[in-house]
Coordinates of C-alpha atoms in Angstrom, one line a residue:
X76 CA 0.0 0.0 0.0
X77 CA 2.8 2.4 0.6
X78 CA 4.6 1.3 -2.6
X79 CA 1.0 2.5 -4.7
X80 CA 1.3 5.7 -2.6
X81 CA 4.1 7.0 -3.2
X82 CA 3.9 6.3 -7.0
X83 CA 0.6 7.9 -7.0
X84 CA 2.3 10.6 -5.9
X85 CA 4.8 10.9 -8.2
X86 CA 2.7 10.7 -11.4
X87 CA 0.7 13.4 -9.8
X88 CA 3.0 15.1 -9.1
X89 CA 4.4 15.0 -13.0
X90 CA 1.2 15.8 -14.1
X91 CA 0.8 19.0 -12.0
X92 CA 3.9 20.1 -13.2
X93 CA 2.7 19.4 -16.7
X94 CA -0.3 21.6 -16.2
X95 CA 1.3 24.3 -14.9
X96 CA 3.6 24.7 -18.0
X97 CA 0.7 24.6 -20.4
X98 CA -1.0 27.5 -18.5
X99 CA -0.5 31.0 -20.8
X100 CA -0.9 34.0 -18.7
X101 CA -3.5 37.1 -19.7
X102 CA -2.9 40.5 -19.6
X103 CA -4.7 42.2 -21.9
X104 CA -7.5 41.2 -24.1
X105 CA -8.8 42.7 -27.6
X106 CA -11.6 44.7 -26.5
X107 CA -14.8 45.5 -28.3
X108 CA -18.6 46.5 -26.7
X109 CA -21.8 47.1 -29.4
X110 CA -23.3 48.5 -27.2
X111 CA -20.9 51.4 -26.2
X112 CA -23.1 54.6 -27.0
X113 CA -25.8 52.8 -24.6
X114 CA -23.0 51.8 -21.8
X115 CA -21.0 55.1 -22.7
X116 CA -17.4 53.5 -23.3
X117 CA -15.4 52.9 -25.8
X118 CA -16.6 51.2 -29.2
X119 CA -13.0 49.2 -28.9
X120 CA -9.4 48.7 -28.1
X121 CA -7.1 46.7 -25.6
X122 CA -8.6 45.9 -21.7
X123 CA -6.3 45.6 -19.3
X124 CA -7.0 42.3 -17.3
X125 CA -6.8 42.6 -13.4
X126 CA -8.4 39.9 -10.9
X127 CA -7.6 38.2 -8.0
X128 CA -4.2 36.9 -7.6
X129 CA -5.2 33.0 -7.5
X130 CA -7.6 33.0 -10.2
X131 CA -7.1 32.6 -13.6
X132 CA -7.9 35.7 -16.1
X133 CA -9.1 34.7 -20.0
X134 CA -10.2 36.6 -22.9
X135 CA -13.4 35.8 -24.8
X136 CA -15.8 37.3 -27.9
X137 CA -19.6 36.8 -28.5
X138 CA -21.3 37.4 -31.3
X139 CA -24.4 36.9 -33.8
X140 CA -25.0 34.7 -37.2
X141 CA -27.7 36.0 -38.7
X142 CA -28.1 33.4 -42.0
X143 CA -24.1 34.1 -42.6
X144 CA -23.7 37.2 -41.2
X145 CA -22.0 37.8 -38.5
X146 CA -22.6 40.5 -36.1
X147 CA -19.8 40.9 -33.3
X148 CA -21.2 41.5 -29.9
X149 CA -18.4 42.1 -27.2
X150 CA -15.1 41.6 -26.8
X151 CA -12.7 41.6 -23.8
X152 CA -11.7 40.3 -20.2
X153 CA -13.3 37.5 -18.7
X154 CA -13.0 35.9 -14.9
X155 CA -11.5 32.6 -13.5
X156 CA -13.5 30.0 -15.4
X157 CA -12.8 25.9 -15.6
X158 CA -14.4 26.0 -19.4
X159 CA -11.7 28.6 -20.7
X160 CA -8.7 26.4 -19.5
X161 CA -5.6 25.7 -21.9
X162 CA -7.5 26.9 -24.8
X163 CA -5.4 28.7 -26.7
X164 CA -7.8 30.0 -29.5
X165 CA -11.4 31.4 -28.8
X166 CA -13.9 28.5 -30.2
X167 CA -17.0 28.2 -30.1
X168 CA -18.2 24.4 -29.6
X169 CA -21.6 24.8 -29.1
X170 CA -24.0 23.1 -31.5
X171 CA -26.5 25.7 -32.3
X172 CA -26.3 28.6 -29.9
X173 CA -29.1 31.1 -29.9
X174 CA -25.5 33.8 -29.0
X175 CA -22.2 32.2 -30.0
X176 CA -20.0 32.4 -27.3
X177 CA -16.0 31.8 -27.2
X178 CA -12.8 32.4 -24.3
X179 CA -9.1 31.6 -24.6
X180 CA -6.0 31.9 -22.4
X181 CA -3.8 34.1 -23.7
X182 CA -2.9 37.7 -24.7
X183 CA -5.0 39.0 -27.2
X184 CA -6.4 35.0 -28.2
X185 CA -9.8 36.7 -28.7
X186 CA -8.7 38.9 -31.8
X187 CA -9.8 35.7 -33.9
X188 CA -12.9 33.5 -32.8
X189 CA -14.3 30.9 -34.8
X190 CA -17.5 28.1 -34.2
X191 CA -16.2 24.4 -34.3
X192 CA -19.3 22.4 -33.3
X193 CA -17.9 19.2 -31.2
X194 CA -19.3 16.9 -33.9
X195 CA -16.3 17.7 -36.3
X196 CA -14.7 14.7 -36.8
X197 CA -10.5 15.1 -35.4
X198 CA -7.9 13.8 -37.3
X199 CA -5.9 11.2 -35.4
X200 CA -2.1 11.3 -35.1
X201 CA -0.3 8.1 -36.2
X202 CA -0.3 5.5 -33.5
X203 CA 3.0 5.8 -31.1
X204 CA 5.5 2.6 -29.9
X205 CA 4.4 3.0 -25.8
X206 CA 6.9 4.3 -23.8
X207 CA 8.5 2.8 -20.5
X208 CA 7.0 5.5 -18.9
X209 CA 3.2 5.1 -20.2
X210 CA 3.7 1.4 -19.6
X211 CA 4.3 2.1 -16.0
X212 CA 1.6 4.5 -15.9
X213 CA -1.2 2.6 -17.6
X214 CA 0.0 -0.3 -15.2
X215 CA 0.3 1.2 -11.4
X216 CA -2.9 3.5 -12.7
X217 CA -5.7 1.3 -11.4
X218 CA -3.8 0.1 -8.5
X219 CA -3.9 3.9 -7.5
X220 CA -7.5 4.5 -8.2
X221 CA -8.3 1.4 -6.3
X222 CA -6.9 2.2 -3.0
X223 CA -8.0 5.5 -3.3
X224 CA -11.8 4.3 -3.8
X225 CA -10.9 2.4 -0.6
X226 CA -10.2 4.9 1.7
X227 CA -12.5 7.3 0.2
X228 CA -15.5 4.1 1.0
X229 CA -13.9 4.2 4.5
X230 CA -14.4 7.5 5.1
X231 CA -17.3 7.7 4.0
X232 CA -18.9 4.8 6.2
X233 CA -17.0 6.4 9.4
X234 CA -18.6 10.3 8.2
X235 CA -21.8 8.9 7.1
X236 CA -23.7 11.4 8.7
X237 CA -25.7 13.9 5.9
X238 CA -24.4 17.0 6.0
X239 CA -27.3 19.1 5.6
X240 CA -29.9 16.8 7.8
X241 CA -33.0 15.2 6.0
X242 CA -32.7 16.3 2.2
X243 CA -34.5 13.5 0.0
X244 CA -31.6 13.3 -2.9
X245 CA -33.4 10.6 -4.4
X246 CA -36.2 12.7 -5.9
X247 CA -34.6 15.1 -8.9
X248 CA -35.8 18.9 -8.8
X249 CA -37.3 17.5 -12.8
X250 CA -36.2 19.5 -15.8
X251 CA -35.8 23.1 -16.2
X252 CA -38.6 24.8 -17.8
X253 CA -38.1 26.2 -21.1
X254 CA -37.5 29.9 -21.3
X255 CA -36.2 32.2 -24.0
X256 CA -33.0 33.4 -22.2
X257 CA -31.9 30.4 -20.3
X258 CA -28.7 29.3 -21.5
X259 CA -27.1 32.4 -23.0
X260 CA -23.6 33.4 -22.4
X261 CA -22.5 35.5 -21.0
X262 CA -24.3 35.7 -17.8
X263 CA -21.9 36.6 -14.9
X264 CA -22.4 37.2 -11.7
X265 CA -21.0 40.6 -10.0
X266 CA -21.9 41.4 -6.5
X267 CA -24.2 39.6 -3.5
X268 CA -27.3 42.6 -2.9
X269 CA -29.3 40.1 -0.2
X270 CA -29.1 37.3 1.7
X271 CA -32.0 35.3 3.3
X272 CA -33.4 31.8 4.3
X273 CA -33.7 30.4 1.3
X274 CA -29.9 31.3 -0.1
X275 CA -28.9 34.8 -1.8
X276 CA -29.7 36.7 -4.8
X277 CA -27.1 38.2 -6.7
X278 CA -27.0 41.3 -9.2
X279 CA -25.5 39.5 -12.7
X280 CA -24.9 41.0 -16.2
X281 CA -26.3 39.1 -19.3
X282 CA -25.1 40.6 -22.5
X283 CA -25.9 44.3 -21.5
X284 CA -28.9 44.1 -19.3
X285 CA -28.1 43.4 -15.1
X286 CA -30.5 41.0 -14.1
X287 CA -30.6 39.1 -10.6
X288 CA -29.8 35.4 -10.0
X289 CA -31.5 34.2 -6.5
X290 CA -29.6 31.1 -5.8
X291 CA -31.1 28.4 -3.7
X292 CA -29.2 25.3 -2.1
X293 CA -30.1 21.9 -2.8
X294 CA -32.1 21.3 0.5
X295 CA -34.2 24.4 -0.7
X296 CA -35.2 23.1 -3.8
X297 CA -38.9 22.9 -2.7
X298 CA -39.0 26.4 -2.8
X299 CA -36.7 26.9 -6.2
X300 CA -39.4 25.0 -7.9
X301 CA -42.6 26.6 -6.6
X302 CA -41.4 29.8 -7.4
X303 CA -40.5 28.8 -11.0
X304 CA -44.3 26.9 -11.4
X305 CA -45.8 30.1 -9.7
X306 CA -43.9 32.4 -12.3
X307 CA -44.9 30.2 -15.4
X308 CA -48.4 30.1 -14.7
X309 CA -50.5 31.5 -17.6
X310 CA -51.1 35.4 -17.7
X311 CA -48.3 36.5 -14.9
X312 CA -46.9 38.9 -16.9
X313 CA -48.0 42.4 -15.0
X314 CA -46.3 46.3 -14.6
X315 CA -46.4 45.1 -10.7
X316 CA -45.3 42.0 -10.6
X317 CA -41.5 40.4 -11.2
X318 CA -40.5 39.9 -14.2
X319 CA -39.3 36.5 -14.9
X320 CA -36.3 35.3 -17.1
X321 CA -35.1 32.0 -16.6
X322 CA -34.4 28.5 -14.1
X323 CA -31.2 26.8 -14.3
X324 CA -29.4 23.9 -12.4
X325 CA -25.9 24.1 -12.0
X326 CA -23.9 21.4 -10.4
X327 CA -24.7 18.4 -9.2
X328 CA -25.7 16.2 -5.8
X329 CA -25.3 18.1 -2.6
X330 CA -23.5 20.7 -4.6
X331 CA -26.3 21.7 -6.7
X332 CA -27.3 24.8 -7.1
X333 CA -30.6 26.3 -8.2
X334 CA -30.9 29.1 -10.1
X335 CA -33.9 31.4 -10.9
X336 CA -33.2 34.5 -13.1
X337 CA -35.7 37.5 -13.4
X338 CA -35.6 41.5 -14.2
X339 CA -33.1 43.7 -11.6
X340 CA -34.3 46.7 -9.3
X341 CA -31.6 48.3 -8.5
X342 CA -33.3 50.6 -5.8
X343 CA -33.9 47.4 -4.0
X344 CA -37.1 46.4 -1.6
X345 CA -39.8 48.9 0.4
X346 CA -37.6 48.1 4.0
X347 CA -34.4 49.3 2.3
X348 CA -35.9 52.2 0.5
X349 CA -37.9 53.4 3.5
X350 CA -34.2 52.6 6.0
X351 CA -32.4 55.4 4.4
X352 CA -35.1 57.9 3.3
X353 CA -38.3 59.4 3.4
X354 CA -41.3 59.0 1.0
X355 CA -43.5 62.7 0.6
X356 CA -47.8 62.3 0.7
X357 CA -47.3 62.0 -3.6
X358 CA -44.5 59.5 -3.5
X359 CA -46.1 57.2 -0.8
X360 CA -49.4 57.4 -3.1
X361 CA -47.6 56.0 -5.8
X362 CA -46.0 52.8 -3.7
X363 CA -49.2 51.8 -1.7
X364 CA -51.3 52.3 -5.4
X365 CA -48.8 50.4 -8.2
X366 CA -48.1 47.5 -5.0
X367 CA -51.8 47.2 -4.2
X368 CA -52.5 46.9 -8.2
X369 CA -49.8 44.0 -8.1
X370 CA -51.4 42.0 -4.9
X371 CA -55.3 42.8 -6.9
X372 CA -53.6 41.3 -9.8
X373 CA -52.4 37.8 -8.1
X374 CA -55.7 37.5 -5.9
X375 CA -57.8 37.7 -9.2
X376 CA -58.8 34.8 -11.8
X377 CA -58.3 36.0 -14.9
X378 CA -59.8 34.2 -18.7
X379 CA -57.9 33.2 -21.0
X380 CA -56.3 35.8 -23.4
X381 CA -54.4 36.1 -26.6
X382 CA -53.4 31.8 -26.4
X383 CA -52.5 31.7 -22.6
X384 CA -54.9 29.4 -20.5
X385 CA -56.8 31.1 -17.4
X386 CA -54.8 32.7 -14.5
X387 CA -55.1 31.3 -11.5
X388 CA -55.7 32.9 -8.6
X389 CA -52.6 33.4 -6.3
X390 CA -52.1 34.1 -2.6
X391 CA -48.9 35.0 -2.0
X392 CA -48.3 33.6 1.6
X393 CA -45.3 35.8 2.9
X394 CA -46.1 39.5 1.7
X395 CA -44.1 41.8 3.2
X396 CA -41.8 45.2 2.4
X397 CA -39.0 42.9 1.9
X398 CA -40.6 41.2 -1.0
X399 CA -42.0 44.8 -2.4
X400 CA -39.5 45.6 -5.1
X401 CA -38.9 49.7 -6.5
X402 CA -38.2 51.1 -9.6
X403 CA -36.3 53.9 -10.5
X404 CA -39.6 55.8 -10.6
X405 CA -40.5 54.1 -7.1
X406 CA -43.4 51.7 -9.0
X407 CA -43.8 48.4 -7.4
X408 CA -43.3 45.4 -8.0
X409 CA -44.2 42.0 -5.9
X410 CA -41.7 39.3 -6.2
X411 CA -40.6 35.9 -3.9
X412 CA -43.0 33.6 -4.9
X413 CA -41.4 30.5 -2.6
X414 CA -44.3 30.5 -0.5
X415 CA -46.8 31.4 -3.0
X416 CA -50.2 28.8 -4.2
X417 CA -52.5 28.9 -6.8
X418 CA -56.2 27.9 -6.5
X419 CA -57.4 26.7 -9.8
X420 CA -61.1 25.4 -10.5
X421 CA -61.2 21.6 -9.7
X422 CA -57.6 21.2 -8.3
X423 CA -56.1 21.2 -4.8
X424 CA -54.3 24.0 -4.2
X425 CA -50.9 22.1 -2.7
X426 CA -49.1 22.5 0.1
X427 CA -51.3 25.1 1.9
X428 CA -49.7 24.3 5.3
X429 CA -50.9 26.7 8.0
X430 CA -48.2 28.8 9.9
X431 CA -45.7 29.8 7.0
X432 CA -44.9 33.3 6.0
X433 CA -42.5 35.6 8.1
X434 CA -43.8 36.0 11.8
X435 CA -43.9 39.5 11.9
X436 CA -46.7 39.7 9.5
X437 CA -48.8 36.9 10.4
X438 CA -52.4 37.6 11.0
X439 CA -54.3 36.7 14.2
X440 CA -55.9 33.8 12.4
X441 CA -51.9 32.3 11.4
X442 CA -50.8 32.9 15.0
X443 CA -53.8 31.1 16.6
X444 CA -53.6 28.5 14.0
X445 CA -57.0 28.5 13.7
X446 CA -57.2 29.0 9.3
X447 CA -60.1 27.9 7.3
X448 CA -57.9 26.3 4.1
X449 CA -60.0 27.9 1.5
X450 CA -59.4 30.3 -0.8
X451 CA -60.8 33.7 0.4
X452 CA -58.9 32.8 4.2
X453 CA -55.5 33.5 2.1
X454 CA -56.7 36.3 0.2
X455 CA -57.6 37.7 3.5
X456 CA -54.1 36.9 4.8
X457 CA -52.1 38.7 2.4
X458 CA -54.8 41.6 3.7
X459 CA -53.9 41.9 7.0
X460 CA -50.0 41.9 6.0
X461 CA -50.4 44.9 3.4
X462 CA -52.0 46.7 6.1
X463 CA -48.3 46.6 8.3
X464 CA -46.6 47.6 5.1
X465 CA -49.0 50.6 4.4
X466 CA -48.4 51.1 8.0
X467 CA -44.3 51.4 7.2
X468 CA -45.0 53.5 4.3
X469 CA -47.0 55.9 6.5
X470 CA -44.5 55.9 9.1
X471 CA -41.9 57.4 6.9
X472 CA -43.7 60.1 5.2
X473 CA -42.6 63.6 5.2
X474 CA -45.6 65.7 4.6
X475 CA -46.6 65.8 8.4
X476 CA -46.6 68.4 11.0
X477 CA -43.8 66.8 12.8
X478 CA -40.3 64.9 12.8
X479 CA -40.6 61.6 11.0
X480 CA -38.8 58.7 13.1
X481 CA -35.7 56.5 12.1
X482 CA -37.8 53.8 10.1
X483 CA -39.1 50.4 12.5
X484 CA -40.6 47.3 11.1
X485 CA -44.1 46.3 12.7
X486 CA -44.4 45.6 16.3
X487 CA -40.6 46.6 16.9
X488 CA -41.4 49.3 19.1
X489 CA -43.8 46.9 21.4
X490 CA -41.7 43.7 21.3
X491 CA -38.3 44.2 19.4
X492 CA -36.1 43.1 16.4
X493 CA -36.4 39.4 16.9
X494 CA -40.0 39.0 18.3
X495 CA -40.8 35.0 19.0
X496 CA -44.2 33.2 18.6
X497 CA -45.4 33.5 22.0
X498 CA -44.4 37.5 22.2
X499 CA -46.9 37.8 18.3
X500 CA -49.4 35.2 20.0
X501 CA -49.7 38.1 23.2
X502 CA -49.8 41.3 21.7
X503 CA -51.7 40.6 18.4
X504 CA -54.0 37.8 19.1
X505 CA -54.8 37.9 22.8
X506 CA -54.3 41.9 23.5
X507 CA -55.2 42.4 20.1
X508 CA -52.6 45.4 19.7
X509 CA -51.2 46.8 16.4
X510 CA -48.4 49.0 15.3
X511 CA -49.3 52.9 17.2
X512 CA -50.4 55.5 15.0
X513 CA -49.0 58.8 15.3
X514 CA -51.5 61.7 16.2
X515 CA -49.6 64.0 13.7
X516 CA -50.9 61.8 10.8
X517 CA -54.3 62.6 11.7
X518 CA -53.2 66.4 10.7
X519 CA -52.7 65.4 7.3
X520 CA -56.8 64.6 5.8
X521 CA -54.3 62.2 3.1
X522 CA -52.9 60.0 5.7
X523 CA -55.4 60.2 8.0
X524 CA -57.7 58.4 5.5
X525 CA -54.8 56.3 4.8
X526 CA -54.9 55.3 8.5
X527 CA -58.4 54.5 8.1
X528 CA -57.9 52.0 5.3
X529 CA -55.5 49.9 7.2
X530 CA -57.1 49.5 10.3
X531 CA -59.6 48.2 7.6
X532 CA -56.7 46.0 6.1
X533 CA -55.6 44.4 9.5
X534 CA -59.1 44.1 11.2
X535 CA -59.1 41.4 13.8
X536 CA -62.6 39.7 12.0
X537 CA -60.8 38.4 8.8
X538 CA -63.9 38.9 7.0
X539 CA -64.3 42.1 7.9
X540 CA -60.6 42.9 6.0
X541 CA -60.9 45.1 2.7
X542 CA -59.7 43.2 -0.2
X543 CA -56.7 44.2 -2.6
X544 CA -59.0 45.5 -5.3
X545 CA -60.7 48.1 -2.9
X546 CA -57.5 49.2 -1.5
X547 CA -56.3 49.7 -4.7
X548 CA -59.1 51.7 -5.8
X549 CA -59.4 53.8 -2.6
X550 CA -55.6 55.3 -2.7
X551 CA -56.1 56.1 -5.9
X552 CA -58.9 58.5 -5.3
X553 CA -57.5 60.0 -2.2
X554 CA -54.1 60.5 -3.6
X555 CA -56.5 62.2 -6.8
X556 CA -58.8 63.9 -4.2
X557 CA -55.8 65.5 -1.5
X558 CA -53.2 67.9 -2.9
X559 CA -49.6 67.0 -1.7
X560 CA -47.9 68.9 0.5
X561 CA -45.3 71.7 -1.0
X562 CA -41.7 71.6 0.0
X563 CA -41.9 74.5 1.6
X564 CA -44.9 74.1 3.6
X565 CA -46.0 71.9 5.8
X566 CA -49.8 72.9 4.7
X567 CA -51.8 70.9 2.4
X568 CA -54.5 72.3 0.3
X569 CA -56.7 69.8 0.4
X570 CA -60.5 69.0 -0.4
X571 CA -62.0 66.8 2.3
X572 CA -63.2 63.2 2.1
X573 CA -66.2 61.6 3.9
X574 CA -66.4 58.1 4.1
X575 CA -69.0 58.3 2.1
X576 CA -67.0 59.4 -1.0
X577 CA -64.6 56.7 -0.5
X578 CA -64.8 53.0 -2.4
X579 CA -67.8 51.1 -0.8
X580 CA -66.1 48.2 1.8
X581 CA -66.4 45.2 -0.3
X582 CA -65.2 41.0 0.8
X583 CA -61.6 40.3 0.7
X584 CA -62.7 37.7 -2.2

C-alpha cells in the first residue's frame, strides 16, 4: 500500500507540473462592446485584465450569425472560469447557440474567434511505440485508483452522517422549464445585494442588461421549484409583478445549485428604500397604489387571453416590504413567490400548510392556528400583511406636521427586532394590539384616511378585511382627491373626504 502511494504521488506530481507549464498567462484582451453609446465607453481597443491573484484571467468574444452574417457582440476580459482552461484559440463548440460564445488563455487570443461544433470529426495522429514511462503509468494507474476508492468508502462509512440533515436526494428537482433566455452566455455574476433563508440573490450581467440570480441550495429546492411553477403560470406577466427570465441547475448532488433569473431593481425592496429615506404624501401614493395593483392582480382569476390558458388565482403567503421591489420611478413590483399557491377550478391548491410566512406579519388567524384552508382565508391573509406595510410606508412620510422617526418594522417598538411566537401570540392575538399611529398623521386629511384604510386592512374579524382591489381603488382617489404637501410648507390644500366618498367596503374575495 505504501509502494501505490508513493507512485501515486509521483505521477501526480508529473502531471501538475505538466499543467502548470501549459498554463499562458493574460494581460490584456482585444476589447470590443456594441453597445458602447448605450453603456458610454469605448466602441473598442485593448482591456487591461486585473483579478484576483489565484484566479485565472481569459479573454473571450460573443457574437451573432444571422443566416451568414456575423454580427460581433463584445469583446474583452473574462474571470476565472474551468471552461476557458488551456484553450489557446477562442472556439466556439456549441452546437446551435441562440448567441455564440467563445474564451481563450492568452494575450489578445480573442482577436480571432471561430464556431467548431464538437461533432467535427478530429484527425488522429499516427499510433505511437508505448513508452516505458506510459507502460508504468497505464499499469500502477488502477492500483492507485483502487486504493484511493478504498479509503475514500472508509471514510465515507465512518462520516456517514448527511451533512445538511434530511434532504431527500433521491427525488430530482425535474427539468428546467423552457425559457427564451436560459442558457445564453455571457451571464456573470457581479456582486451579492441580499441574503435570506432560502440562499442569496445576486445582481449578474447578461449581455448588456443586469439581471438578478437568487440562488437556492439543494435542501431548498422545494421552494426553487414553486417559485418557477408560480412564475410560469398562464397570464403573470404584469407592470407590478417580477418579471421572470429564466431556471437553471448548475452542479450536481449536494453541490447543486438552483438558479432562478428575473428582471433587476436596482433601488432594491420597500424596507431598504424606506431605512435610508423618506417618501413625501405624492411618493407614498404611488407605492401603496402600483403595489396594491400588483397583490389585486395575483388575488384575481383572470380568462384566458391572446393563447394563454386562465390565471389562476394566487395568494402570495409571505407579503411583506421585503418582497416589495422599486423602480427607478418608485413603482412596485411584488416578487418571492417560494411561498406562494394557486387555487385553480377543480384542483387542490398544494401545500397550503398553516403557519408559514415571516412572523412578523402573520395575521391573528396564522398565529392562533386556527385558518379555514379555503381560498378567500389566504386572500384575506395577504390583507392583513399589506395593512403593516401601508403602515411602514405611513411611518416614513414627510408631509406631516412633525419629525418623522428613524424607520421600525411592525411591532418593533412593542416587542423588538427578533419577536418569537409566544411575544406575536400576546400582543396581536390575545391583546389584540397593532403598530401605534401617530396623532400628527391625523393632521394630514391624506394619511389620516390612509390610516383608516388599514385598520380596515388588518381588522381582527378576517372577513371584515378590505380586499386588494378596494384598497387599490381607494388610494387612488385620495391621492387624486388630496393635494400634496409643498416643499416648503407643511400645509396641504386639500378637499375633504367623507367616508362616504370613498370606495364602498367590499369581501376580501
Amino acid at each position: 500500500m505504501s509502494f501505490s502511494w508513493l507512485t501515486c504521488s509521483l505521477l501526480l506530481g508529473t502531471l501538475c507540473a505538466g499543467y502548470s507549464l501549459g498554463e499562458a498567462e493574460t494581460r490584456e484582451c482585444v476589447y470590443y462592446n456594441d453597445n458602447w453609446r448605450t453603456e458610454r465607453t469605448n466602441q473598442s481597443g485593448f482591456e487591461r485584465c486585473e483579478g484576483e491573484k489565484d484566479k485565472r484571467l481569459h479573454c473571450y468574444a460573443s457574437w451573432l450569425n444571422s443566416s451568414g452574417t456575423i454580427k460581433l457582440v463584445k469583446k474583452g476580459c473574462w474571470l476565472d472560469d474551468f471552461n476557458c482552461y488551456d484553450r489557446q484559440e477562442c472556439v466556439s463548440m456549441e452546437e446551435n447557440p441562440q448567441v455564440f460564445f467563445c474564451c481563450c488563455e492568452g494575450n489578445y487570443c480573442n482577436e480571432r474567434f471561430t464556431h467548431l461544433p464538437d461533432m467535427i470529426v478530429k484527425i488522429r495522429p499516427p499510433p505511437r511505440v508505448p513508452s516505458m514511462l506510459n507502460v508504468l503509468v497505464y499499469s500502477l494507474l488502477p492500483l492507485c485508483v483502487l486504493s484511493l476508492a478504498l479509503i475514500l468508502a472508509l471514510w465515507m462509512y465512518r462520516h456517514r452522517k448527511p451533512p445538511y440533515g434530511h434532504v431527500d436526494l433521491s427525488e430530482d428537482p425535474g427539468p428546467t422549464p423552457p425559457s427564451p433566455m436560459v442558457g445564453l452566455k455571457p451571464l456573470q455574476l457581479l456582486e451579492v445585494k441580499a441574503r435570506g433563508r432560502f440562499g442569496c440573490v445576486w445582481k449578474a450581467q447578461l449581455m448588456s442588461e443586469y439581471v438578478a440570480v437568487k440562488i437556492f441550495p439543494v435542501q431548498d429546492k422545494q421552494s426553487w421549484q414553486n417559485e418557477r411553477d408560480i412564475f410560469l403560470s398562464p397570464g403573470m406577466r404584469h407592470e407590478n409583478v417580477l418579471r421572470y427570465i429564466g431556471a437553471e441547475k448548475h452542479g450536481t448532488s449536494l453541490e447543486m445549485e438552483l438558479w432562478l433569473i428575473t428582471e433587476f431593481h436596482e433601488r432594491g425592496s420597500l424596507t431598504d428604500h424606506l431605512k435610508g429615506n423618506t417618501v413625501t404624501w405624492s411618493e407614498l401614493c404611488l407605492i401603496a397604489e402600483t403595489m396594491s395593483r400588483g397583490l389585486a392582480y395575483l388575488h384575481e382569476d383572470v380568462p384566458s387571453h391572446k393563447g394563454e390558458g386562465p390565471k389562476p388565482t394566487i395568494a402570495h403567503r409571505d407579503f411583506k416590504s421585503k418582497n416589495v421591489l422599486l423602480r427607478d420611478d418608485l413603482t412596485a413590483v411584488i416578487g418571492d413567490f417560494g411561498l406562494a399557491v394557486r387555487f385553480e377550478p377543480g384542483k387542490p391548491p398544494g401545500d397550503t400548510h398553516g403557519q408559514v410566512g415571516t412572523r412578523r406579519y402573520m395575521a391573528p388567524e396564522v398565529l392562533e392556528g386556527a385558518i379555514n384552508f379555503q381560498r378567500d382565508s389566504f386572500l384575506r391573509i395577504d390583507m392583513y400583511a399589506m395593512g403593516l406595510v401601508l403602515w411602514e410606508l405611513v411611518s416614513r412620510c414627510s408631509d406631516v406636521d412633525g419629525t418623522v422617526g428613524e424607520y421600525m418594522l411592525p411591532f418593533e417598538e412593542e416587542i423588538g427586532q427578533h419577536p418569537s411566537l409566544e411575544d406575536l401570540q400576546d400582543v396581536v392575538v390575545h391583546k389584540k394590539m397593532r403598530p401605534v399611529f401617530k396623532d400628527c398623521w391625523f393632521k394630514h386629511p391624506g394619511l389620516s384616511q390612509m390610516c383608516e384604510t388599514i385598520e380596515e386592512c388588518w381588522d381582527h374579524d378576517a372577513e371584515a378585511r378590505l380586499s386588494a382591489g378596494c384598497v387599490e381603488e381607494r388610494i387612488g382617489q385620495i391621492s387624486r382627491t388630496i393635494s400634496s404637501t409643498t416643499s416648503d410648507s407643511p400645509v396641504c390644500i386639500v378637499t375633504s373626504l367623507t367616508n362616504e366618498d370613498l370606495p364602498p367596503k367590499e369581501s376580501s374575495t
